[in-house]
Short mmCIF file of C-alpha atoms in Angstrom, two decimals:
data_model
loop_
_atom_site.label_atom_id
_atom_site.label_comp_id
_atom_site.label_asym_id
_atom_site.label_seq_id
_atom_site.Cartn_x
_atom_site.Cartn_y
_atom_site.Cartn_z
CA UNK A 10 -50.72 30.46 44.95
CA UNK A 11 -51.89 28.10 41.94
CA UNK A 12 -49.83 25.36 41.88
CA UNK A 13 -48.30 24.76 38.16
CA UNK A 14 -48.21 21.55 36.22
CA UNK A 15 -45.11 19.80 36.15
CA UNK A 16 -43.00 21.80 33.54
CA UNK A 17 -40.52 20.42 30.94
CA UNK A 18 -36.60 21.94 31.33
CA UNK A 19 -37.05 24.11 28.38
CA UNK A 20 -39.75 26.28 30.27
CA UNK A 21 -37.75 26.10 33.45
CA UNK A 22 -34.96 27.60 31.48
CA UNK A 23 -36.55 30.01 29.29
CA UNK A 24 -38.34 31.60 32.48
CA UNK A 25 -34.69 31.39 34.59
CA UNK A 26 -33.27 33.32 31.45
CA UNK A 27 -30.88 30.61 30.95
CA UNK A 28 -29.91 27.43 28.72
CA UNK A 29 -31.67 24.34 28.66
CA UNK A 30 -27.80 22.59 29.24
CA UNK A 31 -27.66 25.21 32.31
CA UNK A 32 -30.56 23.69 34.01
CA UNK A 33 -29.28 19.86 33.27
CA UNK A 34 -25.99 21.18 34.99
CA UNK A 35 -28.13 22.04 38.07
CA UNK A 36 -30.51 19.22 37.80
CA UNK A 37 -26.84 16.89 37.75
CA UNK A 38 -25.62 18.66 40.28
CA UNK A 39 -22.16 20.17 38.44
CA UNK A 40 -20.23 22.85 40.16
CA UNK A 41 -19.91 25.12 36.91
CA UNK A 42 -22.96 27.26 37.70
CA UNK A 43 -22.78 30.61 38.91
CA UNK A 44 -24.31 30.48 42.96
CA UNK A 45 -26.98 33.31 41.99
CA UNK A 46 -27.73 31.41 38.39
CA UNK A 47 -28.17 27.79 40.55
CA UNK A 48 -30.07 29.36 43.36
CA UNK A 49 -33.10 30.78 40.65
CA UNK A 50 -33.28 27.89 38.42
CA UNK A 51 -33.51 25.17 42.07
CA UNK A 52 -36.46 27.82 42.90
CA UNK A 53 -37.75 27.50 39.90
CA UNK A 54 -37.74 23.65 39.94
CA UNK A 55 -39.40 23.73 43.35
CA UNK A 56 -42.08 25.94 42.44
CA UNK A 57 -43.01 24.37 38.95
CA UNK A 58 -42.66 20.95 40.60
CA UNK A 59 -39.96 19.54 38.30
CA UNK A 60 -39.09 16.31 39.80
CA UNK A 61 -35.08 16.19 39.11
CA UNK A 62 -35.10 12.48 39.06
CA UNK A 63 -31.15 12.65 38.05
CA UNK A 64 -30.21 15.67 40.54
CA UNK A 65 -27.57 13.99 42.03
CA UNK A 66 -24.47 15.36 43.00
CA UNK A 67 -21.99 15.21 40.48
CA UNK A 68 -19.50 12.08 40.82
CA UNK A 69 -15.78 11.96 41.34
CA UNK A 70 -14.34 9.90 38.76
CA UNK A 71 -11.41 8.30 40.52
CA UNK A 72 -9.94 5.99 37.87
CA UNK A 73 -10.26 4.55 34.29
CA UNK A 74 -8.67 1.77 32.92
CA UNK A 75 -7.03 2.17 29.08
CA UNK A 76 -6.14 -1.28 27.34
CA UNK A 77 -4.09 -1.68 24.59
CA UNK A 78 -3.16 -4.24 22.22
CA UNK A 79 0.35 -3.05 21.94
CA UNK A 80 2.13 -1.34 24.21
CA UNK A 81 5.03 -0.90 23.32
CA UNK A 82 4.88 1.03 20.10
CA UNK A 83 5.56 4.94 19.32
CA UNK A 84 1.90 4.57 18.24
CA UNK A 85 0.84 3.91 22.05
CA UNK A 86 2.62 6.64 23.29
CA UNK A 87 0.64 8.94 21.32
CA UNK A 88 -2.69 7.71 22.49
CA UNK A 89 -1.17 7.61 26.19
CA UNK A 90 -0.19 11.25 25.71
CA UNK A 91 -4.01 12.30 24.55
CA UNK A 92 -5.56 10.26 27.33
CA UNK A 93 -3.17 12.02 30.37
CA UNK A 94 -4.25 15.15 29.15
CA UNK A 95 -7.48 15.00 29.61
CA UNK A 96 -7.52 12.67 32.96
CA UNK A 97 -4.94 15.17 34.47
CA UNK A 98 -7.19 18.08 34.45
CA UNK A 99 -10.53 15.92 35.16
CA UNK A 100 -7.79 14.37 38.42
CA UNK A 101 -9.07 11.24 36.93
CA UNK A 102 -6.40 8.14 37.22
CA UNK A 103 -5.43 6.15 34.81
CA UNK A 104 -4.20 2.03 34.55
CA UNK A 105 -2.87 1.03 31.74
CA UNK A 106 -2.72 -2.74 30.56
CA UNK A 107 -2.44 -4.54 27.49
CA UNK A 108 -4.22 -7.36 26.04
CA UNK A 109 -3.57 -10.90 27.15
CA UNK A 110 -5.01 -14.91 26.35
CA UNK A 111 -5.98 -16.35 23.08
CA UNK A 112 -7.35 -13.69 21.70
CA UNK A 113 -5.83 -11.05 19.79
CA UNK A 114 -7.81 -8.17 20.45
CA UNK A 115 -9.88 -9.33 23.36
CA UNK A 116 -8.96 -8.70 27.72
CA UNK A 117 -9.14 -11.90 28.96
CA UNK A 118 -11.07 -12.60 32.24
CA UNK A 119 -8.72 -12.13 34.84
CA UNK A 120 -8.65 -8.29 33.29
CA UNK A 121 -12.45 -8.17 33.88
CA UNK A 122 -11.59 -9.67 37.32
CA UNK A 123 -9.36 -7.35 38.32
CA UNK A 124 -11.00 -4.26 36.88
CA UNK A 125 -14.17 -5.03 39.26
CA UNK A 126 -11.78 -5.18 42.40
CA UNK A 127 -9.87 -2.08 41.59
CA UNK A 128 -13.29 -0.45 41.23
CA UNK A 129 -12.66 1.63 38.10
CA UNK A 130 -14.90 3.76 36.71
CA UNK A 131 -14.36 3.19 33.02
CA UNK A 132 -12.63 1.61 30.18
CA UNK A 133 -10.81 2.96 26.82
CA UNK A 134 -10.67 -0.05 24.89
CA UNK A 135 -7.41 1.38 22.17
CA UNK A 136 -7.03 -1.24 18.68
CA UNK A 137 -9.77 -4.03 20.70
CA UNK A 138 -12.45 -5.07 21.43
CA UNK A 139 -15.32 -7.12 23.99
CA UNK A 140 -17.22 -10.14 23.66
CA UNK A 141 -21.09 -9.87 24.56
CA UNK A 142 -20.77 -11.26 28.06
CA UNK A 143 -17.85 -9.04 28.67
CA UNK A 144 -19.91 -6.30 27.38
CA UNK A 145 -22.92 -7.29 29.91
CA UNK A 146 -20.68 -7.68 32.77
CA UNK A 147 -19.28 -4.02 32.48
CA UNK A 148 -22.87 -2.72 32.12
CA UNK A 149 -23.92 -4.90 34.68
CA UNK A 150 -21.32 -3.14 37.39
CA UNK A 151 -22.73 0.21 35.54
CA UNK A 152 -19.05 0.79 33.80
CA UNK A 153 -19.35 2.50 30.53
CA UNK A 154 -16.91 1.82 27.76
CA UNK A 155 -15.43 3.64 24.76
CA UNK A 156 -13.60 2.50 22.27
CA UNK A 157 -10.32 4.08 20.51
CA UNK A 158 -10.09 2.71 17.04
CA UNK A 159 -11.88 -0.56 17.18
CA UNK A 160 -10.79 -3.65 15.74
CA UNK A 161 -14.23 -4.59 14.43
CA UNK A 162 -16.79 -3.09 12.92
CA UNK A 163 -18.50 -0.41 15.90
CA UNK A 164 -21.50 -2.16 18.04
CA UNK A 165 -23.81 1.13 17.38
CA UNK A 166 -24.13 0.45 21.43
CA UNK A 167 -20.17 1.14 22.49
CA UNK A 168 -19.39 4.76 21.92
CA UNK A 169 -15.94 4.98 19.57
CA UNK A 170 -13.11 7.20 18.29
CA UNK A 171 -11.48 6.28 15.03
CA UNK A 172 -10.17 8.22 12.01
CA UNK A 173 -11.27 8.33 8.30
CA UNK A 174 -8.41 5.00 6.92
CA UNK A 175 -10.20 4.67 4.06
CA UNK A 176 -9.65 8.23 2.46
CA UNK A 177 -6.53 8.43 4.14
CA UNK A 178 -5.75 5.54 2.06
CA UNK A 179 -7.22 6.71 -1.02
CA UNK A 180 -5.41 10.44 -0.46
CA UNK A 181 -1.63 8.45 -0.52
CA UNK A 182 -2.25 6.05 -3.18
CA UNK A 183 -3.75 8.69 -5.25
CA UNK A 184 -0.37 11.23 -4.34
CA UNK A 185 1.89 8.20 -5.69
CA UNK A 186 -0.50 7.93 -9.38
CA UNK A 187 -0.30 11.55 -9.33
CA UNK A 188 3.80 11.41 -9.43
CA UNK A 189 3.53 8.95 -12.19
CA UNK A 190 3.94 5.51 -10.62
CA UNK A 191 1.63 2.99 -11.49
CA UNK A 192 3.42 -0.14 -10.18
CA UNK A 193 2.45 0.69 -6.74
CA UNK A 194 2.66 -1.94 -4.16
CA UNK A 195 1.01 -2.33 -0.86
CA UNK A 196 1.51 -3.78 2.79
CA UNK A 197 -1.62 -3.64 4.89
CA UNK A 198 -2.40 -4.49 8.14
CA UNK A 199 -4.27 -8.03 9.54
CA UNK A 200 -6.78 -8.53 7.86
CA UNK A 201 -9.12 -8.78 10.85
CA UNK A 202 -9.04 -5.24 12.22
CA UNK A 203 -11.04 -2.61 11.00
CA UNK A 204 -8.76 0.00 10.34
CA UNK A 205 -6.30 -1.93 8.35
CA UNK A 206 -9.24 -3.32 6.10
CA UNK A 207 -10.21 0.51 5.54
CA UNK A 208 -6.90 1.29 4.18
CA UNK A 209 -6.51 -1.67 1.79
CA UNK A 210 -9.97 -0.75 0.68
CA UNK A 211 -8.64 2.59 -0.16
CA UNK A 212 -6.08 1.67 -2.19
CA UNK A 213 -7.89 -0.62 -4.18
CA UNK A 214 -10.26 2.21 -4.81
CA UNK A 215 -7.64 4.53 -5.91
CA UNK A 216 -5.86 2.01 -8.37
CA UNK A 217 -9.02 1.22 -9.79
CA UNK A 218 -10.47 4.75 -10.39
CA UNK A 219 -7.48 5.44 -12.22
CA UNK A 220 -6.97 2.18 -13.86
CA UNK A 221 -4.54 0.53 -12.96
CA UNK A 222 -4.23 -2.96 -12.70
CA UNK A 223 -2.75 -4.34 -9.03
CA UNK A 224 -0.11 -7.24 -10.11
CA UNK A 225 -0.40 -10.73 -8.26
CA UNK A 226 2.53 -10.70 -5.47
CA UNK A 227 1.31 -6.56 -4.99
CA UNK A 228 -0.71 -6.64 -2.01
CA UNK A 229 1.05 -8.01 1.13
CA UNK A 230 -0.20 -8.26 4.59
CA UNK A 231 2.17 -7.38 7.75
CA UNK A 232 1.13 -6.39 11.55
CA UNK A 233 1.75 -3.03 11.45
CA UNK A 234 5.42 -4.05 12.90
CA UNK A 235 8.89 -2.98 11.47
CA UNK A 236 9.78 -6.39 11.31
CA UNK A 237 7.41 -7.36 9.33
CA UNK A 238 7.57 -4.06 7.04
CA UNK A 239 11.46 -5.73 6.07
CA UNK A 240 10.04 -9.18 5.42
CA UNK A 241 7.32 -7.86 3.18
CA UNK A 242 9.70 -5.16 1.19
CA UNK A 243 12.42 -8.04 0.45
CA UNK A 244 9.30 -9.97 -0.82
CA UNK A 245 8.22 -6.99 -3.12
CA UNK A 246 11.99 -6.79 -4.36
CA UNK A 247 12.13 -10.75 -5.29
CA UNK A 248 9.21 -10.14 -7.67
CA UNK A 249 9.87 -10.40 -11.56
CA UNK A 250 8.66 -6.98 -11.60
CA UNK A 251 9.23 -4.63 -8.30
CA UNK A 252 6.90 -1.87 -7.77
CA UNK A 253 8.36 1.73 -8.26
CA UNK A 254 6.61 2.63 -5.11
CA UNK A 255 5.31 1.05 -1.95
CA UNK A 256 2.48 2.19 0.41
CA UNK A 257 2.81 1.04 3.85
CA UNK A 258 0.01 0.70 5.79
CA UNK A 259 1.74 1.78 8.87
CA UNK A 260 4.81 4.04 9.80
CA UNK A 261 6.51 1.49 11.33
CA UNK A 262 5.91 -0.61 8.61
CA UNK A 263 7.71 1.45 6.29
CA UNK A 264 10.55 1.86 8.67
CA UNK A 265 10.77 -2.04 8.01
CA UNK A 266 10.66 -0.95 4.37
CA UNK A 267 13.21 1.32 4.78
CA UNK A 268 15.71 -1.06 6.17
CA UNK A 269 14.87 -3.68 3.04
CA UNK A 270 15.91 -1.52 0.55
CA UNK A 271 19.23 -0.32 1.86
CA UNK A 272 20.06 -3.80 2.51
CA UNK A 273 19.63 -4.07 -0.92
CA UNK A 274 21.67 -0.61 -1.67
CA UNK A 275 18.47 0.45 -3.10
CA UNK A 276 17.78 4.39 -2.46
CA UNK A 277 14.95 6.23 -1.18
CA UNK A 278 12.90 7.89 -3.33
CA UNK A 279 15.57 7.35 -6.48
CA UNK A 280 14.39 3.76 -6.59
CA UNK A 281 11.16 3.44 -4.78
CA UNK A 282 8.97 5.80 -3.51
CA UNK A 283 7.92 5.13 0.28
CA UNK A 284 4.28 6.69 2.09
CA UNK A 285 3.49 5.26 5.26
CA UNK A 286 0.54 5.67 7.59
CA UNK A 287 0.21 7.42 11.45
CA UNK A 288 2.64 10.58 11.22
CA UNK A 289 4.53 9.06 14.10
CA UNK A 290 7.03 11.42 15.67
CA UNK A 291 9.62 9.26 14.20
CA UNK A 292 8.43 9.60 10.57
CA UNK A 293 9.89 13.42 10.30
CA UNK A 294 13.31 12.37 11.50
CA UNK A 295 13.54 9.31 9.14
CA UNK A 296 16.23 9.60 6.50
CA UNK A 297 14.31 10.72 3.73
CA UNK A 298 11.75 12.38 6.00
CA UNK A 299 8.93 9.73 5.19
CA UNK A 300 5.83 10.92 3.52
CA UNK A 301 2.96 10.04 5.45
CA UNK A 302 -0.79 9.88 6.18
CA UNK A 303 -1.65 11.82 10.00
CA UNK A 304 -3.80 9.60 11.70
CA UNK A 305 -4.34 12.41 14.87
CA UNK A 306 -3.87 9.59 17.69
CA UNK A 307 -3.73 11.93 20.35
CA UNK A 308 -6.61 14.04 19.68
CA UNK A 309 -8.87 11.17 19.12
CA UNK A 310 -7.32 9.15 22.49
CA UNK A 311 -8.35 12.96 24.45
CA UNK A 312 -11.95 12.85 22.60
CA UNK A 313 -12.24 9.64 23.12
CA UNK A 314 -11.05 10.30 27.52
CA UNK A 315 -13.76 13.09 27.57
CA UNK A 316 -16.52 11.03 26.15
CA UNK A 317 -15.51 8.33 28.57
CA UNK A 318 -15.90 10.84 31.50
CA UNK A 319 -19.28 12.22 30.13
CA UNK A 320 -20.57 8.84 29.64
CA UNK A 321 -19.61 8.29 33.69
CA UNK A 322 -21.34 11.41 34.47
CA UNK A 323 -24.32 10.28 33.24
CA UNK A 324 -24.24 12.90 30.26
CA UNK A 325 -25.78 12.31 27.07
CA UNK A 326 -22.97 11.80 23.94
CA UNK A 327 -24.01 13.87 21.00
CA UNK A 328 -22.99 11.22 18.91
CA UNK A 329 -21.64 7.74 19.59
CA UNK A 330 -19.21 7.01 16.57
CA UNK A 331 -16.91 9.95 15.57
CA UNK A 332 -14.15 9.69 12.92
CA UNK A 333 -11.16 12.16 12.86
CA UNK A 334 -9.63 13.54 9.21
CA UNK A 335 -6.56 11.83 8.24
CA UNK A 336 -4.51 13.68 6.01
CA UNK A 337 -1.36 13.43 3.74
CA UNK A 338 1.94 15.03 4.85
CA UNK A 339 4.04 15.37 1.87
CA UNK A 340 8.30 14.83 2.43
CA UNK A 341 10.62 13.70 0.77
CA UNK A 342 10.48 10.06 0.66
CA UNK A 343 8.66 10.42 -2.37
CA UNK A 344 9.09 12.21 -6.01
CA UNK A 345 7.85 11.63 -9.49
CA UNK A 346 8.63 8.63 -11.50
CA UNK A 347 10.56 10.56 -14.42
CA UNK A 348 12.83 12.59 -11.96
CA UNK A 349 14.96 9.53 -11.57
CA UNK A 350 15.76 8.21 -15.16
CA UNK A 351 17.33 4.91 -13.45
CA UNK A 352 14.19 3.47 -12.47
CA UNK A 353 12.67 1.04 -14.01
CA UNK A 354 9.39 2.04 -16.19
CA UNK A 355 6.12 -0.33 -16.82
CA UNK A 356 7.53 -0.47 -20.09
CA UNK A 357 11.21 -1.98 -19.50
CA UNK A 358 10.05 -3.98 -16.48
#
């Protein structure tokens, strides 16, 4: 018999009858081909000398680590929720830590340290990020990484999950013009993580497109923390002017927001409409319901799990930055300007 040239996968699997992805399956070794379906593409292989240079049998992926910056928020629940899925039914472990040292958003060392000697497989990096050398020591122990809304802007080489802030943003400021407010306030995020930078961005955009001017004391910055939600409301109610409405940035900071303005027997939405941002569970059960932007933290923590687990298979990622849709859930902590005669209009304040 003639011996053939070496023959690229897509002849192998248009002569096996089968998808090119079907004979990468058998080249990796993966246990989701049928036995007959296996045993006449590895003939096929043999007899057009294919050299499988990645047929290796597929790995067990024993354990991943998932780091957050906060762990103690509803907000890292969710994610926690999206990445046990996913690990459960791979029988992948998970450990979770959180972020310690100087930096804000960085593991220190001693993570890194401890992360070689557990031997883990891979890393979710949730709301942080890596330095460089912490970068090259992962990929120097061949431990991919993925990154769960990253606190920088994405290096195009770390695979990441995040949502779309910005027109989240835009969508809630936009739903408060649209009820006829137009002293709208805002309390964003710090102002070095991505996402929060996103969302001011948004509502700048949507003031601006509609005209509306965004009054000095407006724009206040918090840390995504109920606490500071309160400090940054009672701020907004000290001004000559209050705003008629206030976006916060972050559910929890408008449960902060919440707590301001019946300290100050203020009412919700009577005297100032409230949208916050993350549809936590909590935001339903708030009294008013609180209107809200979904950020989908458990479906992007599970995407963001099974690129992890391709990436450690040695599969290819179809893409290596993916954003989820964010968008507004309308309840009742909001209503039109005119529907409550009490508050204050531009023209009076």
């Amino acid at each position: 018999m003639t011996r053939h040239s070496r023959a690229t996968m897509a002849e192998i699997a248009a002569e096996a009858g089968v998808s090119v992805p079907t004979v990468s399956k058998v080249l990796n070794g993966r246990r989701d081909v049928a036995p007959a379906t296996r045993e006449r593409v590895e003939e096929l292989l043999r007899r057009r000398s294919y050299l499988p240079r990645r047929a290796v049998p597929a790995r067990t992926v024993g354990l991943i680590d998932v780091v957050f910056v906060d762990l103690g928020s509803p907000w890292a629940m969710q994610i926690l929720a999206g990445v046990e899925e996913v690990a459960h039914h791979a029988g992948t472990g998970v450990v979770v830590s959180a972020v310690h040292g100087r930096s804000r958003t960085a593991p220190d060392r001693r993570w890194l340290e401890n992360l070689a000697a557990r031997r883990s497989d891979g890393v979710l990096l949730v709301l942080s990020e890596l330095s460089a050398d912490q970068r090259a020591m992962l990929a120097g122990h061949g431990i991919p990484v993925v990154v769960v809304d990253p606190a920088g802007q994405p290096d195009p080489s770390v695979p990441s999950v995040g949502a779309t802030n910005w027109t989240g943003a835009l969508t809630a400021t936009e739903h408060l013009i649209g009820l006829g407010h137009r002293r709208i306030a805002v309390i964003g995020g710090p102002g070095d993580v991505l996402c929060s930078r996103a969302r001011l961005d948004g509502f700048r955009a949507a003031m601006h497109a509609a005209g509306l001017e965004i009054p000095a004391g407006y724009e206040r910055t918090g840390d995504f923390t109920s606490p500071t939600g309160y400090r940054e409301t009672l701020a907004l109610l000290d001004l000559p002017s209050p705003p008629t409405a206030i976006f916060a940035c972050a559910d929890e900071m408008a449960r902060g927001a919440y707590e301001a303005l019946h300290e100050r027997g203020l009412r919700v939405p009577a005297d100032i409409s409230i949208v916050g941002f993350d549809d936590l569970e909590q935001a339903r059960w708030s009294i008013p319901p609180l209107t809200t932007v979904r950020q989908p933290l458990t479906e992007m923590a599970g995407l963001a799990t099974r690129m992890l687990l391709s990436l450690i298979a040695g599969e290819p990622l179809d893409s290596t930055r993916l954003e989820l849709a964010t968008p507004l859930v309308v309840r009742a902590s909001t209503a039109p300007l005119e529907m409550f005669p009490n508050t204050p209009t531009d023209a009076e304040a």
